[in-house]
Amino acid sequence: MLEAMRRRLRDLMKLIEKQKRKPIYTDFEDDLGNEIPVALPGFGHGTDYAKFRAKAQAFLRAHRDHIAIHRLRMNKSLTAADLAELQRMLAESGVGGAEDLQRAAQESQGLGLFVRSLIGLDRQAAKEALAGFLNGKSLGANQIEFVNLIVEHLTEHGVMDAAMLYESPFTDLTPRGPDGLFSSTQVDELLTAIEQVRLTAIAV
């Protein structure tokens, strides 16, 4: 009903008698005052680095079949030659400058770990990384789910800090993390398996 009324009024608008209005003039100076720097969210150095990470991730995933990247995805030990090739590829790709690459390597404790964090692990490779831990054990449902969460994380992020086992979603299964599901010996074995995944991304 309102839309029908609007259309009818629109047709009547042209019949309204026009009136002349005098123009209004202003004459004043605009005083800006002292400048105050303001940090805008979404801009700045941090955002530039985030853009670099996004570009690097897109580039690396587009070249996931390259031998060095493939080795990282399949949890194979990275060589010095592989690391040099990754450095060259990223430098020549134009996704970021030398400072970005240096920061990435420093914050990730190595360029190999940085690349792995962007491309993740092949799911089957992640499962095989934990196969040694699973062998010979009869695990309950919650224990299996806990290990599956680790596989999911490694598949998505490629590496894992042991401290994350004591955070959500792992503590959603048990507030004490792995200590609430496994014996101390089993926890040590699990941490060793996770650390071994990290070591394969460090050039030897």
mmCIF file of C-alpha atoms in Angstrom:
data_model
loop_
_atom_site.group_PDB
_atom_site.id
_atom_site.type_symbol
_atom_site.label_atom_id
_atom_site.label_comp_id
_atom_site.label_asym_id
_atom_site.label_seq_id
_atom_site.Cartn_x
_atom_site.Cartn_y
_atom_site.Cartn_z
ATOM 1 C CA MET A 1 0.000 0.000 0.000
ATOM 2 C CA LEU A 2 2.804 2.406 0.838
ATOM 3 C CA GLU A 3 4.549 1.667 -2.457
ATOM 4 C CA ALA A 4 1.332 2.409 -4.402
ATOM 5 C CA MET A 5 0.942 5.723 -2.543
ATOM 6 C CA ARG A 6 4.557 6.653 -3.256
ATOM 7 C CA ARG A 7 4.071 6.130 -6.978
ATOM 8 C CA ARG A 8 0.916 8.256 -7.016
ATOM 9 C CA LEU A 9 2.604 11.105 -5.148
ATOM 10 C CA ARG A 10 5.568 10.940 -7.523
ATOM 11 C CA ASP A 11 3.255 11.722 -10.456
ATOM 12 C CA LEU A 12 1.858 14.734 -8.583
ATOM 13 C CA MET A 13 5.234 16.257 -7.680
ATOM 14 C CA LYS A 14 5.560 17.936 -11.071
ATOM 15 C CA LEU A 15 2.380 19.969 -10.383
ATOM 16 C CA ILE A 16 3.839 21.708 -7.339
ATOM 17 C CA GLU A 17 4.436 25.384 -8.092
ATOM 18 C CA LYS A 18 8.119 26.216 -8.017
ATOM 19 C CA GLN A 19 9.336 29.057 -5.837
ATOM 20 C CA LYS A 20 12.418 31.155 -6.262
ATOM 21 C CA ARG A 21 14.896 31.045 -3.436
ATOM 22 C CA LYS A 22 17.758 33.432 -2.840
ATOM 23 C CA PRO A 23 21.193 31.845 -2.788
ATOM 24 C CA ILE A 24 22.974 31.746 0.555
ATOM 25 C CA TYR A 25 26.634 32.756 0.668
ATOM 26 C CA THR A 26 29.158 32.016 3.414
ATOM 27 C CA ASP A 27 32.457 33.696 4.127
ATOM 28 C CA PHE A 28 34.567 32.019 6.795
ATOM 29 C CA GLU A 29 37.972 30.407 7.134
ATOM 30 C CA ASP A 30 38.311 26.737 7.894
ATOM 31 C CA ASP A 31 40.576 26.237 10.893
ATOM 32 C CA LEU A 32 41.848 22.663 11.005
ATOM 33 C CA GLY A 33 43.805 23.030 14.224
ATOM 34 C CA ASN A 34 46.683 20.791 15.241
ATOM 35 C CA GLU A 35 47.098 17.477 13.465
ATOM 36 C CA ILE A 36 46.510 14.346 15.521
ATOM 37 C CA PRO A 37 47.719 11.017 14.093
ATOM 38 C CA VAL A 38 45.034 8.339 14.183
ATOM 39 C CA ALA A 39 45.679 4.624 13.724
ATOM 40 C CA LEU A 40 43.036 3.168 11.431
ATOM 41 C CA PRO A 41 42.149 -0.508 11.780
ATOM 42 C CA GLY A 42 42.909 -2.477 8.645
ATOM 43 C CA PHE A 43 45.898 -0.363 7.670
ATOM 44 C CA GLY A 44 49.557 -0.389 8.595
ATOM 45 C CA HIS A 45 52.561 -2.675 8.786
ATOM 46 C CA GLY A 46 50.749 -5.563 10.401
ATOM 47 C CA THR A 47 48.152 -5.590 7.655
ATOM 48 C CA ASP A 48 50.879 -5.492 5.000
ATOM 49 C CA TYR A 49 52.424 -8.606 6.499
ATOM 50 C CA ALA A 50 49.034 -10.316 6.631
ATOM 51 C CA LYS A 51 48.619 -9.553 2.922
ATOM 52 C CA PHE A 52 52.071 -10.996 2.279
ATOM 53 C CA ARG A 53 51.085 -14.218 4.074
ATOM 54 C CA ALA A 54 47.878 -14.468 2.051
ATOM 55 C CA LYS A 55 49.725 -13.926 -1.238
ATOM 56 C CA ALA A 56 52.454 -16.381 -0.272
ATOM 57 C CA GLN A 57 49.853 -18.990 0.654
ATOM 58 C CA ALA A 58 48.046 -18.603 -2.668
ATOM 59 C CA PHE A 59 51.338 -18.840 -4.572
ATOM 60 C CA LEU A 60 52.570 -21.896 -2.676
ATOM 61 C CA ARG A 61 49.290 -23.761 -3.016
ATOM 62 C CA ALA A 62 49.286 -23.050 -6.740
ATOM 63 C CA HIS A 63 52.751 -24.670 -6.926
ATOM 64 C CA ARG A 64 52.146 -27.511 -4.463
ATOM 65 C CA ASP A 65 53.520 -30.056 -6.954
ATOM 66 C CA HIS A 66 56.970 -28.451 -6.886
ATOM 67 C CA ILE A 67 59.424 -30.936 -5.400
ATOM 68 C CA ALA A 68 60.366 -28.830 -2.348
ATOM 69 C CA ILE A 69 56.769 -27.951 -1.530
ATOM 70 C CA HIS A 70 55.680 -31.524 -2.150
ATOM 71 C CA ARG A 71 58.289 -32.788 0.322
ATOM 72 C CA LEU A 72 56.925 -30.446 2.975
ATOM 73 C CA ARG A 73 53.327 -31.516 2.333
ATOM 74 C CA MET A 74 54.238 -35.197 2.510
ATOM 75 C CA ASN A 75 56.262 -34.777 5.733
ATOM 76 C CA LYS A 76 59.559 -35.658 4.051
ATOM 77 C CA SER A 77 62.773 -34.221 5.470
ATOM 78 C CA LEU A 78 63.699 -30.915 3.891
ATOM 79 C CA THR A 79 67.227 -30.528 2.505
ATOM 80 C CA ALA A 80 69.359 -27.402 2.289
ATOM 81 C CA ALA A 81 68.829 -27.422 -1.481
ATOM 82 C CA ASP A 82 65.059 -27.546 -0.963
ATOM 83 C CA LEU A 83 65.242 -24.586 1.398
ATOM 84 C CA ALA A 84 67.324 -22.573 -1.064
ATOM 85 C CA GLU A 85 64.793 -23.339 -3.796
ATOM 86 C CA LEU A 86 61.901 -22.178 -1.603
ATOM 87 C CA GLN A 87 63.795 -18.967 -0.877
ATOM 88 C CA ARG A 88 64.362 -18.389 -4.591
ATOM 89 C CA MET A 89 60.764 -19.150 -5.546
ATOM 90 C CA LEU A 90 59.271 -16.768 -3.002
ATOM 91 C CA ALA A 91 61.792 -14.015 -3.770
ATOM 92 C CA GLU A 92 61.122 -14.201 -7.518
ATOM 93 C CA SER A 93 57.350 -14.576 -7.192
ATOM 94 C CA GLY A 94 56.866 -10.964 -6.143
ATOM 95 C CA VAL A 95 54.550 -11.865 -3.247
ATOM 96 C CA GLY A 96 56.731 -9.934 -0.827
ATOM 97 C CA GLY A 97 60.058 -8.276 -0.256
ATOM 98 C CA ALA A 98 63.221 -9.440 1.462
ATOM 99 C CA GLU A 99 62.011 -7.993 4.772
ATOM 100 C CA ASP A 100 58.800 -10.020 4.590
ATOM 101 C CA LEU A 101 60.719 -13.234 3.958
ATOM 102 C CA GLN A 102 63.142 -12.485 6.762
ATOM 103 C CA ARG A 103 60.308 -11.774 9.198
ATOM 104 C CA ALA A 104 58.480 -14.932 8.120
ATOM 105 C CA ALA A 105 61.548 -17.072 8.746
ATOM 106 C CA GLN A 106 62.226 -15.467 12.121
ATOM 107 C CA GLU A 107 58.661 -15.706 13.449
ATOM 108 C CA SER A 108 58.201 -19.292 12.235
ATOM 109 C CA GLN A 109 61.691 -20.396 13.348
ATOM 110 C CA GLY A 110 62.684 -21.186 9.785
ATOM 111 C CA LEU A 111 61.462 -20.685 6.236
ATOM 112 C CA GLY A 112 60.551 -24.357 5.908
ATOM 113 C CA LEU A 113 58.235 -24.126 8.919
ATOM 114 C CA PHE A 114 56.724 -20.930 7.519
ATOM 115 C CA VAL A 115 55.926 -22.600 4.205
ATOM 116 C CA ARG A 116 54.586 -25.714 5.945
ATOM 117 C CA SER A 117 52.278 -23.556 8.085
ATOM 118 C CA LEU A 118 50.742 -22.114 4.914
ATOM 119 C CA ILE A 119 50.293 -25.287 2.894
ATOM 120 C CA GLY A 120 49.580 -27.789 5.676
ATOM 121 C CA LEU A 121 50.243 -31.516 5.590
ATOM 122 C CA ASP A 122 48.723 -34.064 3.274
ATOM 123 C CA ARG A 123 46.051 -35.827 5.355
ATOM 124 C CA GLN A 124 47.487 -39.268 4.738
ATOM 125 C CA ALA A 125 50.950 -37.997 5.660
ATOM 126 C CA ALA A 126 49.542 -36.598 8.908
ATOM 127 C CA LYS A 127 47.980 -39.962 9.728
ATOM 128 C CA GLU A 128 51.231 -41.777 8.961
ATOM 129 C CA ALA A 129 53.094 -39.359 11.245
ATOM 130 C CA LEU A 130 51.025 -40.647 14.156
ATOM 131 C CA ALA A 131 50.912 -44.280 13.042
ATOM 132 C CA GLY A 132 53.906 -45.201 15.191
ATOM 133 C CA PHE A 133 52.157 -43.831 18.246
ATOM 134 C CA LEU A 134 48.972 -45.784 17.469
ATOM 135 C CA ASN A 135 50.638 -49.114 16.739
ATOM 136 C CA GLY A 136 50.060 -51.743 19.387
ATOM 137 C CA LYS A 137 47.634 -49.629 21.391
ATOM 138 C CA SER A 138 43.995 -50.344 22.125
ATOM 139 C CA LEU A 139 42.502 -46.868 22.409
ATOM 140 C CA GLY A 140 39.093 -45.728 23.584
ATOM 141 C CA ALA A 141 36.720 -43.458 21.657
ATOM 142 C CA ASN A 142 37.925 -40.234 23.318
ATOM 143 C CA GLN A 143 41.558 -41.168 22.792
ATOM 144 C CA ILE A 144 40.949 -41.824 19.092
ATOM 145 C CA GLU A 145 39.055 -38.537 18.780
ATOM 146 C CA PHE A 146 41.955 -36.735 20.457
ATOM 147 C CA VAL A 147 44.410 -38.165 17.927
ATOM 148 C CA ASN A 148 42.034 -37.281 15.078
ATOM 149 C CA LEU A 149 42.008 -33.661 16.257
ATOM 150 C CA ILE A 150 45.800 -33.655 15.993
ATOM 151 C CA VAL A 151 45.566 -35.039 12.455
ATOM 152 C CA GLU A 152 43.070 -32.313 11.537
ATOM 153 C CA HIS A 153 45.342 -29.603 12.904
ATOM 154 C CA LEU A 154 48.418 -30.914 11.123
ATOM 155 C CA THR A 155 46.472 -31.215 7.880
ATOM 156 C CA GLU A 156 45.376 -27.598 8.115
ATOM 157 C CA HIS A 157 48.456 -25.944 9.653
ATOM 158 C CA GLY A 158 51.320 -28.341 8.942
ATOM 159 C CA VAL A 159 52.958 -27.998 12.351
ATOM 160 C CA MET A 160 51.801 -27.949 15.941
ATOM 161 C CA ASP A 161 53.012 -26.528 19.229
ATOM 162 C CA ALA A 162 52.677 -29.081 22.026
ATOM 163 C CA ALA A 163 51.078 -26.403 24.227
ATOM 164 C CA MET A 164 48.036 -26.435 21.948
ATOM 165 C CA LEU A 165 47.157 -29.894 23.275
ATOM 166 C CA TYR A 166 46.141 -28.140 26.491
ATOM 167 C CA GLU A 167 43.792 -25.719 24.753
ATOM 168 C CA SER A 168 40.427 -25.981 22.993
ATOM 169 C CA PRO A 169 39.332 -28.060 21.090
ATOM 170 C CA PHE A 170 41.511 -30.658 22.837
ATOM 171 C CA THR A 171 40.401 -29.627 26.311
ATOM 172 C CA ASP A 172 36.806 -29.957 25.139
ATOM 173 C CA LEU A 173 37.392 -33.717 25.323
ATOM 174 C CA THR A 174 39.223 -33.586 28.628
ATOM 175 C CA PRO A 175 40.118 -30.503 30.713
ATOM 176 C CA ARG A 176 43.596 -31.887 31.401
ATOM 177 C CA GLY A 177 44.487 -32.297 27.744
ATOM 178 C CA PRO A 178 46.444 -35.449 26.830
ATOM 179 C CA ASP A 179 47.269 -36.071 30.498
ATOM 180 C CA GLY A 180 43.616 -36.850 31.101
ATOM 181 C CA LEU A 181 43.500 -39.561 28.444
ATOM 182 C CA PHE A 182 46.965 -41.077 28.156
ATOM 183 C CA SER A 183 49.646 -42.332 30.504
ATOM 184 C CA SER A 184 52.761 -40.205 30.987
ATOM 185 C CA THR A 185 54.712 -42.564 28.727
ATOM 186 C CA GLN A 186 52.066 -42.313 26.010
ATOM 187 C CA VAL A 187 52.015 -38.519 26.295
ATOM 188 C CA ASP A 188 55.792 -38.473 25.777
ATOM 189 C CA GLU A 189 55.382 -40.671 22.698
ATOM 190 C CA LEU A 190 52.691 -38.378 21.332
ATOM 191 C CA LEU A 191 54.795 -35.260 21.860
ATOM 192 C CA THR A 192 57.760 -36.964 20.184
ATOM 193 C CA ALA A 193 55.632 -37.761 17.125
ATOM 194 C CA ILE A 194 54.455 -34.148 16.892
ATOM 195 C CA GLU A 195 58.012 -32.841 17.300
ATOM 196 C CA GLN A 196 59.230 -35.163 14.547
ATOM 197 C CA VAL A 197 56.727 -33.561 12.159
ATOM 198 C CA ARG A 198 58.222 -30.176 12.982
ATOM 199 C CA LEU A 199 61.777 -31.392 12.465
ATOM 200 C CA THR A 200 61.073 -32.599 8.901
ATOM 201 C CA ALA A 201 60.370 -28.976 7.933
ATOM 202 C CA ILE A 202 63.807 -27.869 9.118
ATOM 203 C CA ALA A 203 66.566 -28.226 6.548
ATOM 204 C CA VAL A 204 69.378 -30.617 7.454
#
